[in-house]
Structures are given as structure tokens and as C-alpha cells.
PDB file of C-alpha atoms in Angstrom:
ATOM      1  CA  UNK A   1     -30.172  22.873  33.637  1.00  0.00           C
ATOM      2  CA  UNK A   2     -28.076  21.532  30.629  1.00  0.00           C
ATOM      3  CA  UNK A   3     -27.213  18.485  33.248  1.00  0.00           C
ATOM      4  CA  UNK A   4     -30.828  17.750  33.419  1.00  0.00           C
ATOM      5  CA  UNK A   5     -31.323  17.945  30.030  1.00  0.00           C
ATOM      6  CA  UNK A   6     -28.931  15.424  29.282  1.00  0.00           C
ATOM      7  CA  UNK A   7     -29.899  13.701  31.857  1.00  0.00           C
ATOM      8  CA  UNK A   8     -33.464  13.042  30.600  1.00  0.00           C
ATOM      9  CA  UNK A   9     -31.865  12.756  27.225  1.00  0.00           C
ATOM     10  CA  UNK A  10     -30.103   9.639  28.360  1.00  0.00           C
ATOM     11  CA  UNK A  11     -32.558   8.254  31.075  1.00  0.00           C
ATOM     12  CA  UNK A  12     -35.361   7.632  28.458  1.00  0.00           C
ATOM     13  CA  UNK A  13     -35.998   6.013  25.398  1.00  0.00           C
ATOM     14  CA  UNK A  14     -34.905   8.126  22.195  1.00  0.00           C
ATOM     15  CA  UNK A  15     -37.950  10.036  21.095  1.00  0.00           C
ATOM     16  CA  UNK A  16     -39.204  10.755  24.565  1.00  0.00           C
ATOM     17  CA  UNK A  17     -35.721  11.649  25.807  1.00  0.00           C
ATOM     18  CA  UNK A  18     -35.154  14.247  22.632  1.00  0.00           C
ATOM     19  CA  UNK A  19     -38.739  16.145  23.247  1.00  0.00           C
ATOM     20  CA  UNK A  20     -37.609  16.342  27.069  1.00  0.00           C
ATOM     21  CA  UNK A  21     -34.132  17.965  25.811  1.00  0.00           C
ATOM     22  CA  UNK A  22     -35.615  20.331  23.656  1.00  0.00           C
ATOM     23  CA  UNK A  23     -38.264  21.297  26.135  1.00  0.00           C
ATOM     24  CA  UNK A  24     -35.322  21.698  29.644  1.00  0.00           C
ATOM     25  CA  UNK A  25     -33.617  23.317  27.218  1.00  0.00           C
ATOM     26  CA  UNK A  26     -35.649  26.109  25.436  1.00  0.00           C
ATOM     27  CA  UNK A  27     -38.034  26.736  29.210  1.00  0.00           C
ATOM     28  CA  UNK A  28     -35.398  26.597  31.274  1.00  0.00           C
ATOM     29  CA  UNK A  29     -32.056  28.233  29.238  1.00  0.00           C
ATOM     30  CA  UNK A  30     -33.009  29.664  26.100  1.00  0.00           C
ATOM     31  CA  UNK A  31     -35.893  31.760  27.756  1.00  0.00           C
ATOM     32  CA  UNK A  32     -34.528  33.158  30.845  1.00  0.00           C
ATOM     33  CA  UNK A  33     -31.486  33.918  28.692  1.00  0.00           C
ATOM     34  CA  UNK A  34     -33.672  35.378  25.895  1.00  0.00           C
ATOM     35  CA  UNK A  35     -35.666  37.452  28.599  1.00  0.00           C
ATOM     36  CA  UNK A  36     -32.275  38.807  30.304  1.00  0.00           C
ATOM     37  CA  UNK A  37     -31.005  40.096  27.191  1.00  0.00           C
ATOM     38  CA  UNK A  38     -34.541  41.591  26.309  1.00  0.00           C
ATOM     39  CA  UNK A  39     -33.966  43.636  29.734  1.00  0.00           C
ATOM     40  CA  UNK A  40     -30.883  44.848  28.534  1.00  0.00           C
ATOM     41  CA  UNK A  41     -31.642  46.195  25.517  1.00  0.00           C
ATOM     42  CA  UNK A  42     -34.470  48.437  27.388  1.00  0.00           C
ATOM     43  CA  UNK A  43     -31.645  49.341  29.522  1.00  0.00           C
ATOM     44  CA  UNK A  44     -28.656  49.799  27.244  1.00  0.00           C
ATOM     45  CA  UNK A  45     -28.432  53.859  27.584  1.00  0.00           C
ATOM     46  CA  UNK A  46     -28.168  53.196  31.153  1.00  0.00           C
ATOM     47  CA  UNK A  47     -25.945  50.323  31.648  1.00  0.00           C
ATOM     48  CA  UNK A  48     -23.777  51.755  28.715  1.00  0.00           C
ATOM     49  CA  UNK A  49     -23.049  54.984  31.203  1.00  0.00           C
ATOM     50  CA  UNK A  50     -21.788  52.687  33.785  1.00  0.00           C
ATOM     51  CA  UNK A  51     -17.746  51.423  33.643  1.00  0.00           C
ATOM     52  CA  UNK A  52     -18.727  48.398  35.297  1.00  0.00           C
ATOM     53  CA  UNK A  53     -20.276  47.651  32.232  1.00  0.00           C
ATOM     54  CA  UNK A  54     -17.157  48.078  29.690  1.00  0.00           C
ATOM     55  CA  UNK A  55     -15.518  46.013  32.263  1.00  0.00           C
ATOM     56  CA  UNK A  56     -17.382  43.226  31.826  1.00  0.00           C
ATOM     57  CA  UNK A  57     -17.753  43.334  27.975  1.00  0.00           C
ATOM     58  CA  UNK A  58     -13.869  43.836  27.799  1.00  0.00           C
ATOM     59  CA  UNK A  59     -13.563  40.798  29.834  1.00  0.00           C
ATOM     60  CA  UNK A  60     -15.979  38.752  27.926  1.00  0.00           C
ATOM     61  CA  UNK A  61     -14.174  40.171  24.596  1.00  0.00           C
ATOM     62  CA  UNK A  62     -10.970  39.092  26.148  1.00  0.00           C
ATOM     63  CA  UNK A  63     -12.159  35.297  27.542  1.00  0.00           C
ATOM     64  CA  UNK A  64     -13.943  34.840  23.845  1.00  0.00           C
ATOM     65  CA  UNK A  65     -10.719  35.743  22.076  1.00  0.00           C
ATOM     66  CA  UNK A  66      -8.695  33.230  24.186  1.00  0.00           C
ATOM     67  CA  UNK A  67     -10.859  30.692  23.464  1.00  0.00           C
ATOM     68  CA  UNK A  68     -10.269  31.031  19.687  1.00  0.00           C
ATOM     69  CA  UNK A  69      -6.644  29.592  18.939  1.00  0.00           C
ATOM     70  CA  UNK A  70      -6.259  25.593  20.014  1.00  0.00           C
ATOM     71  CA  UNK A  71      -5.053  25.499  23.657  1.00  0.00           C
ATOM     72  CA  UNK A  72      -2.339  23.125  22.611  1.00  0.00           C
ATOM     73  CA  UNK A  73      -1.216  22.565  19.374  1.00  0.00           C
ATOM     74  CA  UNK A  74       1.299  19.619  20.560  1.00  0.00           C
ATOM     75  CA  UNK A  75       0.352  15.867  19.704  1.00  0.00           C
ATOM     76  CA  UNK A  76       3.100  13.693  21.158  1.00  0.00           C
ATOM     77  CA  UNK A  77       3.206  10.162  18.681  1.00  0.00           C
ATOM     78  CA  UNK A  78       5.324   6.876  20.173  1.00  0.00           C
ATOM     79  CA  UNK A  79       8.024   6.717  17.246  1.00  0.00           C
ATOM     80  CA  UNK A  80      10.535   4.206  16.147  1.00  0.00           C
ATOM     81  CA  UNK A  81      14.048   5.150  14.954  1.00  0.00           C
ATOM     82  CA  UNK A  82      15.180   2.717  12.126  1.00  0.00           C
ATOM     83  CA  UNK A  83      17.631   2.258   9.336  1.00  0.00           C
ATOM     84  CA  UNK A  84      16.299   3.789   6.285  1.00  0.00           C
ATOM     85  CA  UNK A  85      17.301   0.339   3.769  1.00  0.00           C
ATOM     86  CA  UNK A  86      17.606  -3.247   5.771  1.00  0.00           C
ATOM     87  CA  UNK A  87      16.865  -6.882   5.411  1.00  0.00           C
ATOM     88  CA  UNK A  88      15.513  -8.784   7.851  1.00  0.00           C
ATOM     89  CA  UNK A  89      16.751 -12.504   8.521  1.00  0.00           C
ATOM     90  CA  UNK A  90      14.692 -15.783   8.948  1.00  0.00           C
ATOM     91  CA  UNK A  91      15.636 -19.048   8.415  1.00  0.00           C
ATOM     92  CA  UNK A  92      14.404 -20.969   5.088  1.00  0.00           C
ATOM     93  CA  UNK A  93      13.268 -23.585   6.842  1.00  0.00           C
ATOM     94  CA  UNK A  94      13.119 -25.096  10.332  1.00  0.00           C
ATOM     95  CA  UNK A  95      16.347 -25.869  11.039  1.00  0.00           C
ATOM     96  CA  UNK A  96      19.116 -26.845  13.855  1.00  0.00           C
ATOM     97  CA  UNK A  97      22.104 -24.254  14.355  1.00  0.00           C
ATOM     98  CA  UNK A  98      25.463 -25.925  13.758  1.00  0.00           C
ATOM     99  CA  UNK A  99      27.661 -23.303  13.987  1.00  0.00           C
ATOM    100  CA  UNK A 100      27.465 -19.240  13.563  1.00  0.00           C
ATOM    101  CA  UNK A 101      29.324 -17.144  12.028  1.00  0.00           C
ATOM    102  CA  UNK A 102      28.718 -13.814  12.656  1.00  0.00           C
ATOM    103  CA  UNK A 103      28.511 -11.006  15.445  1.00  0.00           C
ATOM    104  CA  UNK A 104      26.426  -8.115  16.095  1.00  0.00           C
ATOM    105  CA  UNK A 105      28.336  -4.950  13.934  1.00  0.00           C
ATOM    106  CA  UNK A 106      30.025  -7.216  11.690  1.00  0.00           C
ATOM    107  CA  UNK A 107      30.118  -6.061   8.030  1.00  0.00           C
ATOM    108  CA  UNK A 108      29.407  -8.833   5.586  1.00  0.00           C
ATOM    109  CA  UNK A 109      28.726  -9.183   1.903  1.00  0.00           C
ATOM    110  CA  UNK A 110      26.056 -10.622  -0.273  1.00  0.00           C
ATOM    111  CA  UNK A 111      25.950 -14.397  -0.464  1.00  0.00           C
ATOM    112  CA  UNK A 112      28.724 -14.900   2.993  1.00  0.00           C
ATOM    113  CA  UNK A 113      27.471 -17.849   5.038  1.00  0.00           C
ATOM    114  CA  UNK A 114      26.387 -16.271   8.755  1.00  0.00           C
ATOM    115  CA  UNK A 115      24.935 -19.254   9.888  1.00  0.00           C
ATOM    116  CA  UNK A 116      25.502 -22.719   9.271  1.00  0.00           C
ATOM    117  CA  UNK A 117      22.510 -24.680   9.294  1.00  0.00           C
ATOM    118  CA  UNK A 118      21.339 -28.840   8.880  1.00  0.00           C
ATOM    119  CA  UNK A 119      18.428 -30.610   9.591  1.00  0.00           C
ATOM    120  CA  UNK A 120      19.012 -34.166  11.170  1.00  0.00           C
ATOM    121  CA  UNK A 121      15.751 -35.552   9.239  1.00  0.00           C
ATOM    122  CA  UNK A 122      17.247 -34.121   5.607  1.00  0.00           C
ATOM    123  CA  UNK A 123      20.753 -35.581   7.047  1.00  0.00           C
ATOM    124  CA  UNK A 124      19.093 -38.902   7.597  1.00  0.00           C
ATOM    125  CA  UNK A 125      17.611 -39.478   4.835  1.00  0.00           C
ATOM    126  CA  UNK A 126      20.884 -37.954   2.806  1.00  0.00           C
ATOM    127  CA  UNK A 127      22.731 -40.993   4.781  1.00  0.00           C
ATOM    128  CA  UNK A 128      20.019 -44.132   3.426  1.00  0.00           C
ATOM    129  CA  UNK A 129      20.367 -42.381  -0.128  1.00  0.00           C
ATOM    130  CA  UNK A 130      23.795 -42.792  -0.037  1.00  0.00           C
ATOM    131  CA  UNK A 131      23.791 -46.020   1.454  1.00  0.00           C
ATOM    132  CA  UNK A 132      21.324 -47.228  -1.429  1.00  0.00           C
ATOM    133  CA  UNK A 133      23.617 -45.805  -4.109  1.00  0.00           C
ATOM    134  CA  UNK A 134      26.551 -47.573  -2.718  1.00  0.00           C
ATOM    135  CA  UNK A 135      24.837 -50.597  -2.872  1.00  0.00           C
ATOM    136  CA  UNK A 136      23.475 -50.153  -6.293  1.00  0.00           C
ATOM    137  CA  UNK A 137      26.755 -49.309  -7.871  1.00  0.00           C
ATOM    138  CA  UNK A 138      27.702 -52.492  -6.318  1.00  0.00           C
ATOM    139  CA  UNK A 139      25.320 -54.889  -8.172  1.00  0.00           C
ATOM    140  CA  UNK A 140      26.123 -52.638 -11.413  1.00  0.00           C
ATOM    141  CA  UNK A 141      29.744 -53.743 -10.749  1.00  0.00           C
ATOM    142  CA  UNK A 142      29.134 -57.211 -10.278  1.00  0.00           C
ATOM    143  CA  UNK A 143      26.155 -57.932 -12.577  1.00  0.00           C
ATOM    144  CA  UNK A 144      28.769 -59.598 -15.341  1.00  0.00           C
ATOM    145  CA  UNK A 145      29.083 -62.120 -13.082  1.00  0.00           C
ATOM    146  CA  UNK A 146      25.644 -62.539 -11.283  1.00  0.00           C
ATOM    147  CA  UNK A 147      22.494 -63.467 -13.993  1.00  0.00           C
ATOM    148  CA  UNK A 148      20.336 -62.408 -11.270  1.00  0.00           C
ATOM    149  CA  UNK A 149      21.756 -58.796 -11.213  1.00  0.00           C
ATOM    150  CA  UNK A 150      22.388 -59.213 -15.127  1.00  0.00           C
ATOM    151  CA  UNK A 151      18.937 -59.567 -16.138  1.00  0.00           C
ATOM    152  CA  UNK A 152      18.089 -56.383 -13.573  1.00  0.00           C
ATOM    153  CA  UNK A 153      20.889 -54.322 -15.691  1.00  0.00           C
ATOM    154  CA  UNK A 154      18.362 -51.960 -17.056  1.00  0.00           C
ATOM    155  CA  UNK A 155      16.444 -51.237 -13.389  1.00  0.00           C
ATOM    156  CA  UNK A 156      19.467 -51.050 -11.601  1.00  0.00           C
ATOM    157  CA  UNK A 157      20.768 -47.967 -13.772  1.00  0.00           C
ATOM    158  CA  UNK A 158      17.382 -46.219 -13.661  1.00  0.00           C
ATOM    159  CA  UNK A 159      17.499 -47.058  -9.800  1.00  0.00           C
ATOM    160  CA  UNK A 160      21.265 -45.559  -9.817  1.00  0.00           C
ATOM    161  CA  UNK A 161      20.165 -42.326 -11.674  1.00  0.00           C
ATOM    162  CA  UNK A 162      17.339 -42.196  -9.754  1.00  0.00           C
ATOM    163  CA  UNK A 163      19.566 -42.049  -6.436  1.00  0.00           C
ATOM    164  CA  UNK A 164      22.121 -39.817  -7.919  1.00  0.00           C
ATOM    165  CA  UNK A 165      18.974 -37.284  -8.459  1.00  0.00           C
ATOM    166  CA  UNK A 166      17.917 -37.555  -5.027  1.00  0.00           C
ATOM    167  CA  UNK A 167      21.622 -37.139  -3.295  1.00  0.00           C
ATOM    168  CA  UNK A 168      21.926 -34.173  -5.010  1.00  0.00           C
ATOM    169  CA  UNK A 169      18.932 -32.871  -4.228  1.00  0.00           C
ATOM    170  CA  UNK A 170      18.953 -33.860  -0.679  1.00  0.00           C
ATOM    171  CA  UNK A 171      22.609 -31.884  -0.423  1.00  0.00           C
ATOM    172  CA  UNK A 172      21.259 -28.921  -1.984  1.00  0.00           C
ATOM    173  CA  UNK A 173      18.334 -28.734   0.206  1.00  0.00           C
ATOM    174  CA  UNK A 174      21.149 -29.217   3.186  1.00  0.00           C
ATOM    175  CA  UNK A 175      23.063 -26.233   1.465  1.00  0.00           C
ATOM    176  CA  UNK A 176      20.577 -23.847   1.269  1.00  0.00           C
ATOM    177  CA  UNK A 177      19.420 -24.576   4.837  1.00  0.00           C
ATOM    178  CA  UNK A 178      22.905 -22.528   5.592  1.00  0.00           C
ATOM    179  CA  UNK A 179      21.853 -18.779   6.095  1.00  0.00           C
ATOM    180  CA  UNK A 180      23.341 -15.958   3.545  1.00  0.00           C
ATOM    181  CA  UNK A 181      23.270 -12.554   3.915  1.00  0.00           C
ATOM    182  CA  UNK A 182      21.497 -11.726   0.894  1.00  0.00           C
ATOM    183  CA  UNK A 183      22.958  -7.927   0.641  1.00  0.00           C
ATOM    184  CA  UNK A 184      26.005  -6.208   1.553  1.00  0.00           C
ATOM    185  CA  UNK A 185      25.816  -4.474   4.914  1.00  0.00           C
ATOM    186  CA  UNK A 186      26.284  -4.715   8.712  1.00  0.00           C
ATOM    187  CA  UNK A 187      24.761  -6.931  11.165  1.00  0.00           C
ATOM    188  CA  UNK A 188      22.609  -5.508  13.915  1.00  0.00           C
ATOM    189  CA  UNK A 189      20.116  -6.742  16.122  1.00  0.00           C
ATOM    190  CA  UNK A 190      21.351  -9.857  16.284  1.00  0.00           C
ATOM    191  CA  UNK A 191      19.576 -12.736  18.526  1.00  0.00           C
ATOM    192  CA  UNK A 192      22.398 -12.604  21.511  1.00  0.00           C
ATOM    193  CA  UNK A 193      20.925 -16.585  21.925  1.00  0.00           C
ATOM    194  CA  UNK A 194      22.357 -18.427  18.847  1.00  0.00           C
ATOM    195  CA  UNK A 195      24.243 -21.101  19.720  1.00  0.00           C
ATOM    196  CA  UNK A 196      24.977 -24.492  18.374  1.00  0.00           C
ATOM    197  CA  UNK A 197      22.173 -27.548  18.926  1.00  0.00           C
ATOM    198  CA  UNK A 198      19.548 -24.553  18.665  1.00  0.00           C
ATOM    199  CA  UNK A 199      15.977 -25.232  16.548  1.00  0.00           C
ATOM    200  CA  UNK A 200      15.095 -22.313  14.831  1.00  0.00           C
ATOM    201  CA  UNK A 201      11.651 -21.890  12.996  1.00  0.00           C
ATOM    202  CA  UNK A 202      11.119 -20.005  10.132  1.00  0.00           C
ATOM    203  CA  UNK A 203       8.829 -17.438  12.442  1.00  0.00           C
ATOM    204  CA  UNK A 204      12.298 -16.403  14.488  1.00  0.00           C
ATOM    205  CA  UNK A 205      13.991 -13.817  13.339  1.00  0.00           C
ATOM    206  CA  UNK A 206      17.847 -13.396  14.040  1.00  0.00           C
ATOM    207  CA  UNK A 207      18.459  -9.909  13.102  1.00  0.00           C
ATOM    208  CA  UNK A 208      19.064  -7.391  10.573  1.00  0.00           C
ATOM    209  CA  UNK A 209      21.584  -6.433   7.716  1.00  0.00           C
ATOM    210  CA  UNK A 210      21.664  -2.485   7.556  1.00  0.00           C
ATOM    211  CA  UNK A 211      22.666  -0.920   4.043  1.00  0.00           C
ATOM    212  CA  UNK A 212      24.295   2.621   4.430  1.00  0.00           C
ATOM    213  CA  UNK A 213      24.284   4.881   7.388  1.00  0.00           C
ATOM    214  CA  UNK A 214      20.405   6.575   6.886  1.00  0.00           C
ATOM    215  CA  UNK A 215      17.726   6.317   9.098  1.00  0.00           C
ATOM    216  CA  UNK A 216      14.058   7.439   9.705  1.00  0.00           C
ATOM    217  CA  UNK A 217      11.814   7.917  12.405  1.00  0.00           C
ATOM    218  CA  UNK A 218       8.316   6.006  11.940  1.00  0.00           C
ATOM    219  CA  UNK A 219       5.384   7.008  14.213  1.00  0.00           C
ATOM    220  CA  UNK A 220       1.686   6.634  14.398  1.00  0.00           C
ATOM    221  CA  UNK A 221      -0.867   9.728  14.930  1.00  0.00           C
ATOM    222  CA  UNK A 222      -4.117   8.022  17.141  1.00  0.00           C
ATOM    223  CA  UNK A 223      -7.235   8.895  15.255  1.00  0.00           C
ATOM    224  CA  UNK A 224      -8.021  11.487  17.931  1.00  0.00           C
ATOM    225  CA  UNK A 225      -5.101  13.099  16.883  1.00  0.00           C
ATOM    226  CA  UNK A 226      -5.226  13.691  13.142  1.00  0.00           C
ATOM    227  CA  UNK A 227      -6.992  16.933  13.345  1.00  0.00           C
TER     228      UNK A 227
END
């Protein structure tokens, strides 16, 4: 009977289906179990005389009482074991891999090169820079003896500080393509795959540098679960 009344309860639109509930229920459970008990009670002094009767209630006492404590009070969570302090390491920029310098376990410090890093378009334009400045300093050299580059004195030194800027900043952009550790510690987890020629985005990440020997375990309860 409660199948039926939950199957009306679903087979039907809302109000309809929770007036059918109510009524399977109350005709059909809550009335033939409300007139057995009524019989009962007329007949306690006699079934109480009978052991049958102590049987069954010590039973029932007995199946109630194991149904009060959880039947498992075990949640099993997926977990993660990890070092308690690390940095993870990305490259500043998209870059090619010229050479590395590091292996998986090795200890390193705080600012040690562990790979070195370039970027042929940076390197490129680091090359016409320094082909432009050469030829600047050239007509600077020469301009006592050339009008032409004589009356251009003043634009060619703004041109040759102007280049100077640039090469620097071009080889400091080169520079800091290079990837540092950026604190003491040991290298795990390192990408087995870095070799020379390699394009790396700033999305891939090569590994780790651990600080200090601690770790933690990190897992996640599901929501069923967090009772």
C-alpha cells in the first residue's frame, strides 16, 4: 500500500496526486493498523499471559534498538598527500628551452637559474637594435666630417639613447625569460620532458620547489557525506 501511494503521488498532477496519498494512506495503513492495535488493547490481559507475546515485544525492543546508532559511521574521502610549504613553477612568458639545469631531488637556492630560457622573436629584434646602434654610433663618429650627418648631430644622439634604452631593455626581458627558483628548497615533480628546442607556455607547469620536510593530507567530504 505505501507503493501505491507513491505511486499515485507521482502518476498525477500535484494536488490530485497529494489527496490520493493521504487518502491510500490513512484507508488503507493508518486504519487497519489503528483497528489492530484497538484489538489488542481489548485483549492485552490475555495476550500479556502468553510468552509468545514477550517474545515478540523483546524482539521488536531489540530490532528498534539496533536501528538507533548509524549502521556505519565510516565516510571514505579521495585525499591528496602534499608538502605542507611549496612553490609551483611556470614560465614568465612563452618561451623556448635552451638548456636546463636542474633534476628532479636537486636542492637549489633562491634566485639559481634552473632553466635557461630565450625567445627567438625578443632575440630578433635584440639583433636589428643592435645593428641600428652600430650604425648610429657610426654616423656620430663620422659626422665631423659629413654636413649631412653634422646637421643630424642632435637626432642622431636622441636616436643613439633611444637604442641604448631599448637594448637594454630587450636583454633584460631575455634575462628574466631564464627561470629562478624563487625559494630555497628541493625540486620535485619535475616535467621528465624538458629538453632543449622545447616551447613552453606560461599555462605548463614544470614542477615544484618543496620547503622543509612537512606534509598534509587534503581531501574532500561529498555533500552527502557531511552529516
Amino acid at each position: 500500500f505505501l507503493g501505491i501511494a507513491l505511486l499515485v503521488y507521482h502518476m498525477f498532477f500535484k494536488l490530485l496526486g497529494l489527496f490520493l496519498f493521504a487518502v491510500e494512506i490513512v484507508v488503507f495503513v493508518i486504519a487497519p493498523v489503528w483497528r489492530e492495535v484497538r484489538v489488542w488493547w481489548t485483549m492485552r490481559n490475555v495476550i500479556a499471559r502468553r510468552p509468545r507475546a514477550w517474545a515478540s515485544a523483546g524482539a521488536a525492543v531489540i530490532g528498534l534498538a539496533a536501528l538507533a546508532p548509524p549502521l556505519s559511521a565510516k565516510v571514505e574521502i579521495p585525499a591528496v598527500l602534499e608538502p605542507a610549504q611549496f612553490v609551483r613553477l611556470f614560465p614568465h612568458a612563452p618561451a623556448e628551452i635552451r638548456a636546463a639545469h636542474v633534476v628532479a631531488g636537486q636542492r637549489v637556492a633562491a634566485g639559481e637559474v634552473l632553466l635557461t630560457m630565450a625567445s627567438p622573436r625578443l632575440e630578433k629584434e635584440l639583433e636589428v637594435t643592435l645593428a641600428r646602434l652600430a650604425l648610429t654610433e657610426q654616423r656620430i663618429a663620422r659626422r665631423l666630417g659629413d654636413a649631412k650627418d653634422f646637421s643630424q648631430s642632435l637626432s642622431l644622439d636622441k636616436d643613439r639613447l633611444s637604442l641604448i634604452e631599448r637594448r637594454d631593455a630587450l636583454r633584460k626581458d631575455i634575462d628574466a625569460l631564464s627561470l629562478r627558483a624563487a625559494v630555497d628548497g628541493v625540486v620535485a615533480d619535475l616535467d621528465p620532458d624538458l629538453h632543449a628546442g622545447r616551447l613552453l607556455s606560461r599555462q605548463d607547469e614544470i614542477g615544484l620547489i618543496v620547503q622543509g620536510r612537512d606534509t598534509v593530507i587534503r581531501g574532500y567530504a561529498g555533500q552527502e557525506d557531511l552529516w
